Short mmCIF file of C-alpha atoms in Angstrom, two decimals:
data_model
loop_
_atom_site.label_atom_id
_atom_site.label_comp_id
_atom_site.label_asym_id
_atom_site.label_seq_id
_atom_site.Cartn_x
_atom_site.Cartn_y
_atom_site.Cartn_z
CA GLN E 1 88.02 52.87 41.51
CA ASP E 2 85.78 53.75 44.45
CA GLY E 3 85.04 50.11 45.28
CA GLY E 4 88.72 49.29 45.55
CA ALA E 5 89.41 52.41 47.58
CA THR E 6 86.62 51.46 49.98
CA ALA E 7 88.15 47.98 50.38
CA LEU E 8 91.53 49.54 51.14
CA ALA E 9 89.83 51.77 53.68
CA GLU E 10 88.47 48.69 55.43
CA MET E 11 91.99 47.24 55.50
CA LEU E 12 93.28 50.36 57.22
CA LYS E 13 90.99 49.67 60.17
CA GLU E 14 93.08 46.63 61.06
CA ASN E 15 96.54 47.42 59.65
CA ARG E 16 99.06 48.82 62.09
CA THR E 17 102.27 48.63 60.00
CA LEU E 18 101.62 50.40 56.67
CA GLN E 19 103.54 53.68 56.38
CA GLN E 20 103.04 54.55 52.70
CA LEU E 21 99.95 54.16 50.53
CA ASN E 22 100.06 54.95 46.80
CA VAL E 23 96.67 54.80 45.05
CA SER E 24 97.50 57.25 42.28
CA ASN E 25 95.98 56.94 38.78
CA ASN E 26 93.16 54.61 39.86
CA TYR E 27 89.92 56.40 38.89
CA ILE E 28 89.12 57.11 42.55
CA GLY E 29 86.34 59.63 43.01
CA ASP E 30 84.90 61.49 45.98
CA LYS E 31 83.28 58.36 47.45
CA GLY E 32 86.56 56.45 47.54
CA ALA E 33 88.53 59.43 48.82
CA THR E 34 85.98 59.98 51.57
CA ALA E 35 86.15 56.32 52.64
CA LEU E 36 89.94 56.46 52.82
CA ALA E 37 89.89 59.73 54.73
CA LYS E 38 87.42 58.39 57.30
CA GLU E 39 89.53 55.37 58.17
CA LEU E 40 92.77 57.33 58.16
CA GLU E 41 91.44 59.47 61.00
CA GLU E 42 92.07 56.50 63.31
CA ASN E 43 95.16 55.05 61.61
CA MET E 44 98.30 56.03 63.50
CA THR E 45 101.04 54.57 61.28
CA LEU E 46 100.51 55.91 57.75
CA GLN E 47 102.98 58.71 56.95
CA GLN E 48 102.57 59.20 53.19
CA LEU E 49 99.40 59.21 51.07
CA ASP E 50 99.64 59.53 47.29
CA ILE E 51 96.19 60.01 45.74
CA ARG E 52 97.22 62.02 42.70
CA ASP E 53 95.78 61.66 39.19
CA ASN E 54 92.28 60.52 40.20
CA PHE E 55 88.82 62.12 40.00
CA ILE E 56 88.61 63.89 43.35
CA HIS E 57 86.54 67.06 43.59
CA LYS E 58 85.46 69.39 46.39
CA GLU E 59 83.69 66.65 48.40
CA GLY E 60 86.76 64.42 48.49
CA ALA E 61 89.08 67.33 49.29
CA THR E 62 86.80 68.37 52.18
CA ALA E 63 86.90 64.82 53.56
CA LEU E 64 90.70 64.85 53.39
CA GLU E 65 90.71 68.22 55.14
CA LYS E 66 88.61 66.86 58.04
CA MET E 67 90.88 63.84 58.35
CA LEU E 68 94.06 65.89 58.41
CA LYS E 69 92.74 68.14 61.18
CA LYS E 70 92.66 65.05 63.42
CA LYS E 71 95.59 63.06 62.07
CA ARG E 72 99.04 64.23 63.11
CA THR E 73 101.18 61.38 61.77
CA LEU E 74 100.76 62.03 58.01
CA GLN E 75 103.84 63.80 56.66
CA GLN E 76 103.19 63.86 52.91
CA LEU E 77 99.98 64.27 50.91
CA HIS E 78 99.93 64.30 47.11
CA VAL E 79 96.61 65.29 45.52
CA SER E 80 97.89 66.72 42.25
CA CYS E 81 96.09 66.06 38.95
CA ASN E 82 92.61 65.97 40.45
CA SER E 83 89.78 68.52 40.25
CA ILE E 84 89.59 69.96 43.75
CA GLY E 85 89.17 73.53 42.45
CA GLU E 86 89.24 76.73 44.48
CA SER E 87 86.94 75.44 47.23
CA GLY E 88 88.91 72.23 47.69
CA ALA E 89 92.20 74.10 47.83
CA THR E 90 90.72 76.50 50.38
CA ALA E 91 89.54 73.56 52.52
CA LEU E 92 93.03 72.04 52.48
CA ALA E 93 94.47 75.44 53.34
CA GLU E 94 92.22 75.60 56.41
CA MET E 95 93.46 72.17 57.43
CA SER E 96 97.04 73.30 57.14
CA LYS E 97 96.45 75.87 59.86
CA GLU E 98 96.07 73.06 62.38
CA ASN E 99 98.28 70.30 60.96
CA ARG E 100 101.94 71.25 61.44
CA SER E 101 103.51 67.98 60.35
CA LEU E 102 102.40 67.86 56.71
CA LEU E 103 105.30 68.57 54.29
CA PRO E 104 104.94 68.60 51.37
CA LEU E 105 101.36 69.32 50.33
CA ASP E 106 101.15 68.86 46.56
CA VAL E 107 98.06 70.47 44.98
CA SER E 108 99.44 71.12 41.50
CA ARG E 109 97.29 70.60 38.37
CA ASN E 110 94.02 71.13 40.22
CA THR E 111 92.71 74.43 38.80
CA THR E 112 92.82 76.04 42.23
CA GLY E 113 92.72 79.52 40.67
CA ASP E 114 93.91 82.68 42.36
CA LYS E 115 91.53 82.27 45.31
CA GLY E 116 92.84 78.83 46.16
CA ALA E 117 96.46 79.87 45.64
CA THR E 118 95.97 82.89 47.90
CA ALA E 119 94.34 80.77 50.62
CA LEU E 120 97.31 78.40 50.60
CA GLU E 121 99.69 81.36 50.60
CA GLU E 122 98.08 82.95 53.66
CA VAL E 123 98.28 79.72 55.65
CA GLN E 124 101.85 78.97 54.72
CA LYS E 125 102.94 82.47 55.70
CA SER E 126 101.34 82.01 59.11
CA LYS E 127 103.24 78.85 60.02
CA THR E 128 106.90 77.91 60.28
CA LEU E 129 107.16 76.31 56.87
CA GLN E 130 110.16 74.15 56.06
CA GLN E 131 108.88 72.92 52.71
CA GLN E 132 111.61 72.79 50.07
CA GLN E 133 109.28 72.49 47.07
CA LEU E 134 106.19 74.52 46.23
CA TYR E 135 103.95 72.69 43.76
CA SER E 136 101.61 75.05 41.92
CA SER E 137 101.87 74.08 38.28
CA ARG E 138 98.75 74.08 36.07
CA ASN E 139 96.41 75.58 38.65
CA SER E 140 95.05 78.40 36.45
CA ILE E 141 96.65 81.22 38.39
CA ASP E 142 97.49 84.56 36.82
CA ASP E 143 99.36 87.64 38.08
CA VAL E 144 97.34 87.72 41.33
CA GLY E 145 98.20 84.13 42.16
CA ALA E 146 101.84 84.62 41.18
CA THR E 147 102.05 87.62 43.51
CA ALA E 148 100.57 85.48 46.30
CA LEU E 149 103.27 82.84 45.74
CA VAL E 150 105.90 85.58 45.93
CA GLU E 151 104.58 86.41 49.39
CA ILE E 152 105.04 82.77 50.44
CA LEU E 153 108.66 82.81 49.34
CA LYS E 154 109.39 86.03 51.20
CA GLU E 155 108.52 84.20 54.42
CA ASN E 156 109.76 80.75 53.43
CA ARG E 157 113.55 80.49 53.64
CA ALA E 158 113.71 76.75 52.94
CA SER E 159 112.15 76.46 49.47
CA LYS E 160 114.56 75.38 46.77
CA GLN E 161 112.12 74.70 43.92
CA LEU E 162 109.10 76.59 42.58
CA ASP E 163 107.00 75.32 39.69
CA ILE E 164 104.49 77.80 38.20
CA SER E 165 104.39 76.30 34.70
CA GLY E 166 101.23 76.12 32.62
CA HIS E 167 99.48 79.21 34.03
CA SER E 168 98.45 82.64 32.79
CA VAL E 169 101.22 84.61 34.49
CA ARG E 170 102.01 87.77 32.56
CA ASP E 171 104.39 90.69 32.93
CA VAL E 172 103.12 91.88 36.33
CA GLY E 173 103.50 88.48 37.96
CA ALA E 174 106.86 87.85 36.33
CA THR E 175 108.12 91.24 37.50
CA GLU E 176 107.08 90.48 41.09
CA LEU E 177 108.86 87.14 40.91
CA ALA E 178 111.98 88.83 39.55
CA LYS E 179 111.99 91.35 42.42
CA MET E 180 111.75 88.56 44.97
CA LEU E 181 114.43 86.47 43.29
CA LYS E 182 116.93 89.31 43.43
CA GLY E 183 117.00 88.93 47.20
CA THR E 184 116.51 85.19 47.70
CA ARG E 185 119.49 83.05 48.56
CA THR E 186 117.81 79.64 48.72
CA LEU E 187 115.72 79.07 45.57
CA LYS E 188 117.69 77.00 43.07
CA GLN E 189 115.07 76.06 40.49
CA LEU E 190 112.22 78.08 38.96
CA THR E 191 110.01 76.42 36.34
CA ALA E 192 107.91 79.00 34.52
CA HIS E 193 107.33 77.73 30.99
CA ARG E 194 103.92 77.79 29.24
CA ASN E 195 102.79 81.14 30.66
CA SER E 196 102.03 84.43 28.90
CA LEU E 197 105.15 86.48 29.52
CA GLY E 198 105.79 89.48 27.32
CA ASP E 199 108.97 91.46 26.77
CA VAL E 200 108.59 93.32 30.09
CA GLY E 201 108.34 90.15 32.18
CA ALA E 202 111.14 88.40 30.30
CA THR E 203 113.37 91.46 30.66
CA ALA E 204 112.67 91.62 34.41
CA LEU E 205 113.73 88.00 34.82
CA ALA E 206 116.84 88.58 32.71
CA GLU E 207 117.82 91.58 34.86
CA MET E 208 117.25 89.51 38.00
CA LEU E 209 119.79 86.95 36.81
CA LYS E 210 122.48 89.62 36.86
CA GLU E 211 122.14 89.82 40.65
CA ASN E 212 120.93 86.37 41.70
CA ARG E 213 123.80 83.99 42.48
CA THR E 214 121.91 80.91 43.62
CA LEU E 215 119.35 80.12 40.89
CA GLN E 216 120.60 77.19 38.82
CA GLN E 217 117.62 76.40 36.59
CA LEU E 218 115.10 78.72 34.92
#
């Protein structure tokens, strides 16, 4: 909870050896996330922070964004299964413009919506992204958000996995994905279950598989 997170934050003031911190599934809210973020601004050893499956909203996401603008040693941040929403996702996207070391950034299951997905897409197109996994499952995106993710993958030649499960992607988004996948030579796994595909979208993906020679899981 927030009290425990605050105590851990105090520890980080003195600790100079810890490289990974996993506080997932601990009922941490914005207060705890903010306390951790504040102390991590000065911590120079932590490389991985896993804060997924808590109760972090816009305030906590904004605190993490401010921390990551200053901190250049963190390499992995997992904030999936929280409630950061569109504004929180947008804040983290702004951070990503300045922090070049963070891979991966996991914001899945956060209801980022199309606006948040598009903000992340614009940032990731503008930087030399070497991320091999794009985590976007259960973020309430529809065809607009799916099209934005397609634009990421056009620029990103390293991604091997894309998870867009649990959304509202329909035929338009599926068709755009199919067009992109015809030309990609790196993506090996696409997870797209629990969407709203109709016959047109399913047919487009089926036709894509006639030409794609690298996709191993769909």
